[in-house]
Coordinates of C-alpha atoms in Angstrom, one line a residue:
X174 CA 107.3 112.2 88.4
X175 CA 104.5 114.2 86.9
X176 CA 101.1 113.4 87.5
X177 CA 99.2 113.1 84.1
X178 CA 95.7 113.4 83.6
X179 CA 94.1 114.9 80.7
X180 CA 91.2 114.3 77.9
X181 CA 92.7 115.4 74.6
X182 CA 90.4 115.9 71.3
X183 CA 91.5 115.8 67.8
X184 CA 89.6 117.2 64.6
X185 CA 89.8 113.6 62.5
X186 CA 86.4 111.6 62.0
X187 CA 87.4 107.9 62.9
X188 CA 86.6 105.2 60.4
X189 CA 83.5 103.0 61.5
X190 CA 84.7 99.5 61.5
X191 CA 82.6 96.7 62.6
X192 CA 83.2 93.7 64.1
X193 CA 81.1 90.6 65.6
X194 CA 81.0 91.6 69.1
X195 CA 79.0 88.5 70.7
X196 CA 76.5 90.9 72.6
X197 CA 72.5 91.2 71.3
X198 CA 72.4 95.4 70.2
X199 CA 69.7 97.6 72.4
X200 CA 65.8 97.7 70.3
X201 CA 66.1 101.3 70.8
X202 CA 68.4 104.0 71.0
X203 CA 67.0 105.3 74.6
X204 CA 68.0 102.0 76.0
X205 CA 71.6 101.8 74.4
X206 CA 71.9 105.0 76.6
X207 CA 70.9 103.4 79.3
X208 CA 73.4 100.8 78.9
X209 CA 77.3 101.7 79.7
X210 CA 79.3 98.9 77.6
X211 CA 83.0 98.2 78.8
X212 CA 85.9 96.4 76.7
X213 CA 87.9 95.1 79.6
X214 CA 91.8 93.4 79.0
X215 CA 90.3 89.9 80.5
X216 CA 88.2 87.9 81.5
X217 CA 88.1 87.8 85.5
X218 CA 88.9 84.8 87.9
X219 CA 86.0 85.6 90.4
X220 CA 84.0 87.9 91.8
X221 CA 84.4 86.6 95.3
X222 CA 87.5 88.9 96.9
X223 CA 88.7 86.3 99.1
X224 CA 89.5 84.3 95.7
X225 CA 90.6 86.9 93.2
X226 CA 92.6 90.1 93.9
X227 CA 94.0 90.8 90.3
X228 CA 92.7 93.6 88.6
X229 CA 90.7 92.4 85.9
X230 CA 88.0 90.8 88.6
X231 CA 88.4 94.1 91.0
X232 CA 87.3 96.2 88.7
X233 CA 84.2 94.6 88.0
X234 CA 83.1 93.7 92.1
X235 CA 84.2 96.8 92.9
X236 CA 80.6 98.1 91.5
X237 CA 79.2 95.4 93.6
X238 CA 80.7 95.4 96.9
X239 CA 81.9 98.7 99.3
X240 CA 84.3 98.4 102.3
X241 CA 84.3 99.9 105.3
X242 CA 86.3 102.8 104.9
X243 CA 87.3 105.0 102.1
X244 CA 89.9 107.3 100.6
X245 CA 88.4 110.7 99.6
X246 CA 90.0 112.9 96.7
X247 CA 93.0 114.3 98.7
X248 CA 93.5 110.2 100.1
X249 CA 92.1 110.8 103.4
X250 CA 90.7 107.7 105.1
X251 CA 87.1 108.3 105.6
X252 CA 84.0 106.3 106.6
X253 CA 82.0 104.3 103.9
X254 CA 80.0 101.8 105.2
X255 CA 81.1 102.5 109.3
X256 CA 82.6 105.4 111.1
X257 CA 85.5 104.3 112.8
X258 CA 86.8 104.7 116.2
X259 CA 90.8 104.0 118.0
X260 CA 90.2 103.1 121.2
X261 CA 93.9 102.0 121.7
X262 CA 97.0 101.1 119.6
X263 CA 95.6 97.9 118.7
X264 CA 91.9 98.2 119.3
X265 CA 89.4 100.1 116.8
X266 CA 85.8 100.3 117.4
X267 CA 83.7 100.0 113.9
X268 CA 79.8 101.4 114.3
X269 CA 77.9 100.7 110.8
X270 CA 75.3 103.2 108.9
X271 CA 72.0 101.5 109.9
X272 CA 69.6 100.6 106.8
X273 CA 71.8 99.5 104.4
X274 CA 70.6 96.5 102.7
X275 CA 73.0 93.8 100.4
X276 CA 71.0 92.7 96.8
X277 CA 69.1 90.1 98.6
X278 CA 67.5 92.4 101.2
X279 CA 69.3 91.5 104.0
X280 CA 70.7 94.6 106.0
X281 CA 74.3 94.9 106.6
X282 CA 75.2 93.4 110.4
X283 CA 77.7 93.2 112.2
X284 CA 78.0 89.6 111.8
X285 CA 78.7 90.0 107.7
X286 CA 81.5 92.3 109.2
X287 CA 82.6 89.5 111.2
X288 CA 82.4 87.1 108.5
X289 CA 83.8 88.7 106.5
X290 CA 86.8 89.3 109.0
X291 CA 87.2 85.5 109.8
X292 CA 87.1 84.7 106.3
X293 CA 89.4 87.1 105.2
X294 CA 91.9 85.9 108.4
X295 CA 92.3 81.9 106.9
X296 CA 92.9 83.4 103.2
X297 CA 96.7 83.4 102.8
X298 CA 95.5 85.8 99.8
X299 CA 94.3 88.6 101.9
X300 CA 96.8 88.6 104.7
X301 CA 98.0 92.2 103.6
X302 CA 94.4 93.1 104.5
X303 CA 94.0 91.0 108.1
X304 CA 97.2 89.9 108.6
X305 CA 98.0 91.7 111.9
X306 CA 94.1 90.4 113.6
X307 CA 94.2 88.9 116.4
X308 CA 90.3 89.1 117.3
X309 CA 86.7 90.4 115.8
X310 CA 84.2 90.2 117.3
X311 CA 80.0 92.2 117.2
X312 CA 79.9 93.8 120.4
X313 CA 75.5 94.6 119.0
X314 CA 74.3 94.9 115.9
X315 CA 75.8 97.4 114.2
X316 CA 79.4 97.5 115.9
X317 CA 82.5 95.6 115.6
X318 CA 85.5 95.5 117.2
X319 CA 88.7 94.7 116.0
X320 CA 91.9 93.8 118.0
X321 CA 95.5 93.8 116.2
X322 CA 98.2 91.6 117.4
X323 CA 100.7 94.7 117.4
X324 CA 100.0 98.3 116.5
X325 CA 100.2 98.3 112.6
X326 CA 100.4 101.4 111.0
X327 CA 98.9 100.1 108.0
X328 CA 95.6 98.7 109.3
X329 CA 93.3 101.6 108.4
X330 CA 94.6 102.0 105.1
X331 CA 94.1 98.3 104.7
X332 CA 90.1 98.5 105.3
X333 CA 89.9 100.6 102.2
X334 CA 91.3 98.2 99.6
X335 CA 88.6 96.7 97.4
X336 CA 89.7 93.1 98.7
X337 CA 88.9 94.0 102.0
X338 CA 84.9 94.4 100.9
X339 CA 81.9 93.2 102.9
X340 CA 80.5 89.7 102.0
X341 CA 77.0 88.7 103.4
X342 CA 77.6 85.7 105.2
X343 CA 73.7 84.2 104.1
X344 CA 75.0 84.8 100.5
X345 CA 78.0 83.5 101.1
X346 CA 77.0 80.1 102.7
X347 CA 74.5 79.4 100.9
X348 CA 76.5 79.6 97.7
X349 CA 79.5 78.0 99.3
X350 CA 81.9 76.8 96.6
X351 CA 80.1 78.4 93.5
X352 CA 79.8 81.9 95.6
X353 CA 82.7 83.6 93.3
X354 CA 79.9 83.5 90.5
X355 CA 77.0 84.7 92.2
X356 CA 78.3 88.0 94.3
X357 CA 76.1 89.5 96.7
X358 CA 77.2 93.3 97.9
X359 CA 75.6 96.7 99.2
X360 CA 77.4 98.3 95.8
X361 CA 75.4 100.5 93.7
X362 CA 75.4 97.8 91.0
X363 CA 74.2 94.3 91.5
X364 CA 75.4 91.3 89.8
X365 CA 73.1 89.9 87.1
X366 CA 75.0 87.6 84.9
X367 CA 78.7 86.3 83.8
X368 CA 79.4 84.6 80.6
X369 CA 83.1 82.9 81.2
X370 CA 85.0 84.6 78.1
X371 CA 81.6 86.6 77.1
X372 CA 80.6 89.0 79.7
X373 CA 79.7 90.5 82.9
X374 CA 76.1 92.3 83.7
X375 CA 75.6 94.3 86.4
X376 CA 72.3 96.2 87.0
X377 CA 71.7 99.0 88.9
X378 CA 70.5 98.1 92.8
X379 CA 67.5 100.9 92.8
X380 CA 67.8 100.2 96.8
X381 CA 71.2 101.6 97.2
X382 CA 71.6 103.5 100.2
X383 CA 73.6 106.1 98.2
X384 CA 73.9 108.1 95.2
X385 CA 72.2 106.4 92.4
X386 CA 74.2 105.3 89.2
X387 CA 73.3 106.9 85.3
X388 CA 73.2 104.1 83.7
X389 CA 70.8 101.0 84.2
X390 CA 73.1 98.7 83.4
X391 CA 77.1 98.0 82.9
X392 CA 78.0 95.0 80.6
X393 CA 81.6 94.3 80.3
X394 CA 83.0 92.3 77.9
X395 CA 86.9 91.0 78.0
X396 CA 88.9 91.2 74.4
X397 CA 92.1 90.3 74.9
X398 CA 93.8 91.2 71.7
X399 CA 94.5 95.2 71.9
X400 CA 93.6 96.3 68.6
X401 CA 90.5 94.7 68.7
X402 CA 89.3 96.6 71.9
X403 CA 90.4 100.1 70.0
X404 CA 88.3 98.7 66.8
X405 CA 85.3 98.1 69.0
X406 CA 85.9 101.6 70.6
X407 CA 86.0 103.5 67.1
X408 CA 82.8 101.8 65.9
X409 CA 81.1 102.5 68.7
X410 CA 80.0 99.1 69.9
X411 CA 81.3 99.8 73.4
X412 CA 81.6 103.1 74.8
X413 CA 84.6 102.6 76.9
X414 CA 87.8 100.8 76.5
X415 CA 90.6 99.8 79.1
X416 CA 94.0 99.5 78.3
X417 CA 94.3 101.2 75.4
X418 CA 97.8 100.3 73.8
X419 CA 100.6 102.4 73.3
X420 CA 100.3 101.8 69.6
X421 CA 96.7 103.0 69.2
X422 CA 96.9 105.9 71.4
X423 CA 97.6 108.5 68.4
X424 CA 94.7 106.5 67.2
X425 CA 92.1 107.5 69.8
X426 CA 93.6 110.8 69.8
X427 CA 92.9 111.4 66.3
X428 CA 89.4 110.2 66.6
X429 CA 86.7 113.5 67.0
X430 CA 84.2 111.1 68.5
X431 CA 86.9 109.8 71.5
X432 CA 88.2 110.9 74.3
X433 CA 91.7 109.5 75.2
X434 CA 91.9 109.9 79.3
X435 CA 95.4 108.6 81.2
X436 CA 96.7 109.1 84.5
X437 CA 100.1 107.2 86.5
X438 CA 98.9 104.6 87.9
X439 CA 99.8 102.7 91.6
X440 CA 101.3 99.8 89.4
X441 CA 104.4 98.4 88.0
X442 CA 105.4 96.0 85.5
X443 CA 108.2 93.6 86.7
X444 CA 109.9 90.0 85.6
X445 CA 109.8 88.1 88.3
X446 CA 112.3 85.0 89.5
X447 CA 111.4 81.7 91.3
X448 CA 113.7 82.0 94.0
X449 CA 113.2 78.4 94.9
X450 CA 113.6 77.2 91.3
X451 CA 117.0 76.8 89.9
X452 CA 119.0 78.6 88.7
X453 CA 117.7 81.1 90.3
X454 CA 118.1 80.0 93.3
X455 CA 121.3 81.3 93.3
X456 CA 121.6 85.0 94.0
X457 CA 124.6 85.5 91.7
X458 CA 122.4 84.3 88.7
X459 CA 119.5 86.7 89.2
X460 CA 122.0 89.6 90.0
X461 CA 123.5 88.3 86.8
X462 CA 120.4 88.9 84.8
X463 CA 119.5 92.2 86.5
X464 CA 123.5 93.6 84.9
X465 CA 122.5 92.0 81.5
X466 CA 118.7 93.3 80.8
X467 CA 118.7 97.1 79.4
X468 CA 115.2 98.3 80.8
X469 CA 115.4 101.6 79.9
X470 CA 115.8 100.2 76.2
X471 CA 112.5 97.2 77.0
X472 CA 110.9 100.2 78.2
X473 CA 111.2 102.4 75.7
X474 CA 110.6 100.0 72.8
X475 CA 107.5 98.5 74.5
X476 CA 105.9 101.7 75.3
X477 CA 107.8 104.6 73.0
X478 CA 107.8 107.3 75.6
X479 CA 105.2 107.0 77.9
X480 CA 106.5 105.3 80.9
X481 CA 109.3 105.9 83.3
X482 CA 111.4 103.1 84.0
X483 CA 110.6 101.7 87.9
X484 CA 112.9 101.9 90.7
X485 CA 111.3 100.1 93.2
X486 CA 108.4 97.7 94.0
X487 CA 105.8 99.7 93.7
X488 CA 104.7 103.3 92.0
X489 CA 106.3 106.9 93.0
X490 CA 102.2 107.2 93.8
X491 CA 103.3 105.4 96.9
X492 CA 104.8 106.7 100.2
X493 CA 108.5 106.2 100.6
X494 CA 109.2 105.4 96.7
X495 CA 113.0 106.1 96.3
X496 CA 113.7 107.7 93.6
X497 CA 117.5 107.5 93.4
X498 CA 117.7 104.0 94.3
X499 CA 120.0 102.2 91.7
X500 CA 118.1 99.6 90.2
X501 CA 118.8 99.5 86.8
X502 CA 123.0 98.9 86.4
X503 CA 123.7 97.9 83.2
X504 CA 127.0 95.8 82.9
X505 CA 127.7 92.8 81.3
X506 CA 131.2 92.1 82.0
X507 CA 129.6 92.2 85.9
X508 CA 126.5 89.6 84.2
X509 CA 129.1 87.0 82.5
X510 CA 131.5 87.2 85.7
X511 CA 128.8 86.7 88.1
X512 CA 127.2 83.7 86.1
X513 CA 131.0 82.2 85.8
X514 CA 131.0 82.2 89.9
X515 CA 128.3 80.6 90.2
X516 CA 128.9 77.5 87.6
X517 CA 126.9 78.6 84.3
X518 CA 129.9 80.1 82.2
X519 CA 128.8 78.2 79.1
X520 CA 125.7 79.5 79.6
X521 CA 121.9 77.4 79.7
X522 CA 118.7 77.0 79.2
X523 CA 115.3 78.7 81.0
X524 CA 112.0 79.0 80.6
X525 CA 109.9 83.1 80.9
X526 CA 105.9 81.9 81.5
X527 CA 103.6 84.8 80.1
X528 CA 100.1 85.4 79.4
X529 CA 98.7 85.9 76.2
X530 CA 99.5 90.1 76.6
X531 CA 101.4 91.4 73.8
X532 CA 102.6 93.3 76.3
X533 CA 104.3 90.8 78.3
X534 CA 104.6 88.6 74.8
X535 CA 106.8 92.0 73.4
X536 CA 108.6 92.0 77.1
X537 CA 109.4 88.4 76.8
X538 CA 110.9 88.3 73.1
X539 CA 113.0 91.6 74.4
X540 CA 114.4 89.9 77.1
X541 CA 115.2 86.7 75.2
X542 CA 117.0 89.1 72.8
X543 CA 119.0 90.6 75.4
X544 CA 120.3 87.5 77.4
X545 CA 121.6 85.9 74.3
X546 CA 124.1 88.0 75.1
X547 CA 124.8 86.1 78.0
X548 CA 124.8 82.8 76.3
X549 CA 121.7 82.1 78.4
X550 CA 118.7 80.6 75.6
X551 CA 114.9 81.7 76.7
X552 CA 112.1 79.8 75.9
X553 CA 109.1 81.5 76.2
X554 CA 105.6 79.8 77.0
X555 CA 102.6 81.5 76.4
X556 CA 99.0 80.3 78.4
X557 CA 95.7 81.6 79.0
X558 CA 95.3 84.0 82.1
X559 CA 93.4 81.9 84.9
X560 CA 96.2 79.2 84.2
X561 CA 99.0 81.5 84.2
X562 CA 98.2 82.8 87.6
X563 CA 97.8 79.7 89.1
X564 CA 101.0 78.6 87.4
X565 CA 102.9 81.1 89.1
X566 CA 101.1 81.0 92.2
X567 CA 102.0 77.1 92.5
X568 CA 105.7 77.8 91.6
X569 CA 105.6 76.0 88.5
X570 CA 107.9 78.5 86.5
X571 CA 111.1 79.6 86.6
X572 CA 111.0 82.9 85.1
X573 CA 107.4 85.5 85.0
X574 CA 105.9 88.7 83.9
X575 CA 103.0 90.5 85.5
X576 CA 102.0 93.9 87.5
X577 CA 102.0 94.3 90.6
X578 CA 99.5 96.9 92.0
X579 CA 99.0 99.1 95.6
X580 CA 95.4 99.1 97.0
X581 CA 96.0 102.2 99.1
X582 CA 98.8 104.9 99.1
X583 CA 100.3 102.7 102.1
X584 CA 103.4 100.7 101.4
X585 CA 102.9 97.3 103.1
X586 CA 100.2 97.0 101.7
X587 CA 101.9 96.3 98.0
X588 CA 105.3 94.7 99.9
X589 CA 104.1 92.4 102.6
X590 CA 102.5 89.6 100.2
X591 CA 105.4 89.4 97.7
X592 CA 108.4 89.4 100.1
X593 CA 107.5 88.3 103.3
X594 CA 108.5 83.9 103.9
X595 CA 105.0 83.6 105.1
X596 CA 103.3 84.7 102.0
X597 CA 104.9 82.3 99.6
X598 CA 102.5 81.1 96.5
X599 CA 98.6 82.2 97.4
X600 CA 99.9 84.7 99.6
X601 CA 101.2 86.8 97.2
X602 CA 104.9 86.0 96.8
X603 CA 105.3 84.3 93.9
X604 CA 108.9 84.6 93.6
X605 CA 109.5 82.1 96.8
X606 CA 111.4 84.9 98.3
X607 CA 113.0 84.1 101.5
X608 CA 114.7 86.4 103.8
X609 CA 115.0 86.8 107.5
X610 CA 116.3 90.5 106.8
X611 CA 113.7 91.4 104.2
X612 CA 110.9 89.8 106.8
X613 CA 112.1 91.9 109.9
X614 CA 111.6 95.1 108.1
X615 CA 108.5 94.5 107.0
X616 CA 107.3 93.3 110.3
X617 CA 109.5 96.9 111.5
X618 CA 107.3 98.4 108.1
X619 CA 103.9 97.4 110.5
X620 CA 104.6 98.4 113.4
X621 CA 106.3 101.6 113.5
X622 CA 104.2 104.3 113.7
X623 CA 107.2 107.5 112.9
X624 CA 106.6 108.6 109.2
X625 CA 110.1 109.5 109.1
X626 CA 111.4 106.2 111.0
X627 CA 109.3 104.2 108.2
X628 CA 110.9 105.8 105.3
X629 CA 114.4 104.9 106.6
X630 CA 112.7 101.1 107.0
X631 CA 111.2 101.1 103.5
X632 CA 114.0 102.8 102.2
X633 CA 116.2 99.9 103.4
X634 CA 113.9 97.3 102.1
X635 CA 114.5 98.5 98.8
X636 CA 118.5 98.5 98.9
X637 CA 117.9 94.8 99.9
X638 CA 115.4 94.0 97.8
X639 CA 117.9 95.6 94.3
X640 CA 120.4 93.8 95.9
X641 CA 118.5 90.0 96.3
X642 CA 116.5 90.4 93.4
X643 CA 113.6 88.8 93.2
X644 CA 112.0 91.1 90.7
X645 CA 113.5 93.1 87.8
X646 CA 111.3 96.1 88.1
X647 CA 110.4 97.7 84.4
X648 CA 108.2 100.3 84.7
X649 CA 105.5 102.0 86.2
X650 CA 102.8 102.4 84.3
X651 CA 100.0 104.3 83.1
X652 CA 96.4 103.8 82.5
X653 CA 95.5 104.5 79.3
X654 CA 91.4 104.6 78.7
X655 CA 89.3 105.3 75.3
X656 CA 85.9 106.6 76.2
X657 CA 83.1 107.7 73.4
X658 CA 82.2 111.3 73.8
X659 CA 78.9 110.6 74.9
X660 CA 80.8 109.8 78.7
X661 CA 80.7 113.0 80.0
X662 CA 83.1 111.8 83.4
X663 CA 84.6 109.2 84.3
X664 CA 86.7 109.1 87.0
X665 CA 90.3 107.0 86.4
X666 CA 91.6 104.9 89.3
X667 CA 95.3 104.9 89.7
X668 CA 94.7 101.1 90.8
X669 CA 92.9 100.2 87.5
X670 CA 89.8 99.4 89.6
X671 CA 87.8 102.0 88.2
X672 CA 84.4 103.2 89.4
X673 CA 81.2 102.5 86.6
X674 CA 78.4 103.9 89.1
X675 CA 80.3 107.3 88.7
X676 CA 80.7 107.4 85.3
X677 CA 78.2 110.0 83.4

């Protein structure tokens, strides 16, 4: 697949439009230059990362908070906060930079390290981060050493995911249940503010052991509705917008005053099954569904042509994506024979939860569309965000649509939660999925240090996983992201978790 990542100018002056934007304007124009303004998709959950690893709160802690290692441009694992040290296959020695303080003027420890470690190890969440610990444990100061249960191949990569940042313990007990709205990192930014449904401040931390960032302050305000973040783009009342629709695209494009920036991201778009829910409980109906949906046609009428349909669980970004797998058969003499087997010949009745994402909303009508065919009626229900993750996370749905992201270029890190038995609901599976087969290789996934023994593995994950189908993957997507041309650079994260303190 090809790698896209451009800045394209047009020659048309955009219309200023103007809408109420809930946000006081600067008193001057040197401080609305000092002041980078973000229209994010939505709101977050929290700004804790052992409560929240969706995108929409990432992006914003991810200014706030810095983890231990790194991946550099080529995606070489590199120091951030500690140089690291493999002492054994399951030991690794981590020795911190000395001096760097969190927002409340403590200096980073060991014992945050640890904390955060501990922490991290009862959060079902974050087991694709600490999953394979055994012990942690501050050997002084400024070291820490970690001991896996079994070699995992993985574990490095794991330590540079934004969930796996560094939480000062003080902070952190202190705050105790309210911590998730009062974040305290190393970052370049500190946290200043958040507005539920308004916006997020964050201020620059002018004793940041690092590069400083340009701008003062980042405020970042969530609008939900698509058109309206394009609107506020053109009129200049934020200077950068996420998620730019397909729809507006040419819009942006045409606009002398915009840049339109894109790049494939490390996510996909699937519709997920409860596994545990019936019908689909039953193999034979979710195969039956898989025969019946035309993704290439979803795709293409949901996104014209720019994204490629999905073939696997995660993004061709990812080691060991297989590109010729065959995951989008399209038959529905197979759908209607399958759904006879298994009892629902006359058809019936399910429900598709969504968010409030035309996106997902356009998916959702598409698919209804298409299963009519089957004699199979789909009600959709539409809810807010926070309640539509913890919906799903709870299993109270039969049928959902969402993205599923990788943190790293690693594969288990984007598998483990969502298909292994053990990560059912907050873990990250929130199809129920249960399968001894589908849980030895991932376990095999861990542990096996042979690249080329590893894609066999993950390559066999995937047959099984096309054939069991717990997901319907759709697409893999792109980021799409409007930026005024006062931003000189901005650097676009394949995750979505973009970086403010480098923008320029």
């Amino acid at each position: 697949m090809k790698r896209i990542a451009a800045m394209l100018l047009a020659a048309v002056l955009c219309c200023s439009l103007l809408i109420g934007c809930g946000q006081k304007e600067p008193e001057n124009k040197d401080d609305a230059k000092d002041v980078l303004r973000v229209a994010s998709q939505s709101d977050v959950k929290s700004l804790d990362p052992a409560q929240a690893v969706d995108v929409h709160s990432a992006n914003i802690y991810n200014d706030v908070y810095e983890t231990l290692l790194t991946l550099d441009e080529n995606k070489k694992i590199v120091p951030k906060l500690a140089e690291y040290e493999q002492v054994d296959d399951v030991t690794y020695l981590f020795k911190l930079k000395q001096g760097i303080r969190f927002h409340n003027g403590e200096e980073l420890k060991a014992s945050d390290v640890v904390f955060t470690f501990r922490r991290g190890m009862e959060t079902a969440l974050l087991a694709f981060i600490y999953g394979t610990v055994d012990t942690v444990e501050a050997t002084d100061d400024y070291t820490v050493k970690v001991v896996l249960t079994t070699p995992s191949a993985p574990f490095l990569a794991a330590m540079t995911a934004v969930a796996a940042s560094i939480v000062n313990e003080k902070a952190v007990t202190e705050a105790g249940d309210s911590y998730g709205m009062h974040p305290i990192g190393t970052g370049p930014y500190q946290f200043v503010s958040w507005e539920q449904g308004v916006a997020v401040t964050l201020e620059r931390y002018e004793d940041y052991w690092g590069e400083k960032p340009a701008y003062r302050q980042v405020v970042v305000r969530p609008i939900p509705e698509a058109t309206n973040r394009t609107i506020e783009l053109e009129s200049g009342n934020v200077d950068i917008a996420l998620d730019i629709p397909v729809t507006d695209l040419s819009r942006v494009e045409a606009a002398e005053n915009l840049n339109l920036l894109r790049q494939v991201s490390n996510s996909i778009r699937y519709l997920g099954f409860n596994c545990e829910a019936a019908p689909f409980d039953d193999v034979r109906v979710r195969q039956a569904f898989a025969y019946a949906i035309d993704v290439a046609a979803l795709t293409k009428a949901v996104n014209g042509d720019t994204c490629e349909v999905a073939n696997a669980p995660f993004s061709p970004n990812i080691m060991y994506y297989k590109e010729d797998a065959n995951a989008h058969e399209l038959s529905l003499e197979k759908a209607k024979s399958l759904l006879e087997e298994a009892g629902y010949g006359d058809g019936m009745e399910v429900t598709i939860l969504t968010d409030e994402r035309k996106e997902y909303m356009d998916i959702a009508t598409i698919v209804q569309s298409q299963l009519k065919e089957l004699n199979v009626d789909v009600k959709i229900e539409v809810l807010e965000w926070a309640t539509y993750l913890s919906r799903v996370y709870a299993g109270e749905c039969q049928m959902y649509i969402i993205g599923w992201g990788c943190q790293t270029p690693n594969p288990d890190t984007v598998v483990y939660s969502p298909f292994h038995s053990s990560m059912k609901g907050n873990g990250g599976n929130m199809s129920f999925y249960d399968s001894a087969e589908a849980d030895r290789l991932l376990e095999l996934g861990r542990t096996t240090s042979d690249d080329a023994e590893r894609e066999k593995i993950y390559y066999e994950l995937q047959e099984l996983l096309i054939h069991d189908r717990p997901w319907i993957y759709l697409w893999v997507t792109e980021v799409f992201v409007g930026a005024s041309d006062t931003i000189e650079h901005m650097e676009l994260d394949p995750v979505g978790t973009h970086c403010y303190y480098k923008v320029r």
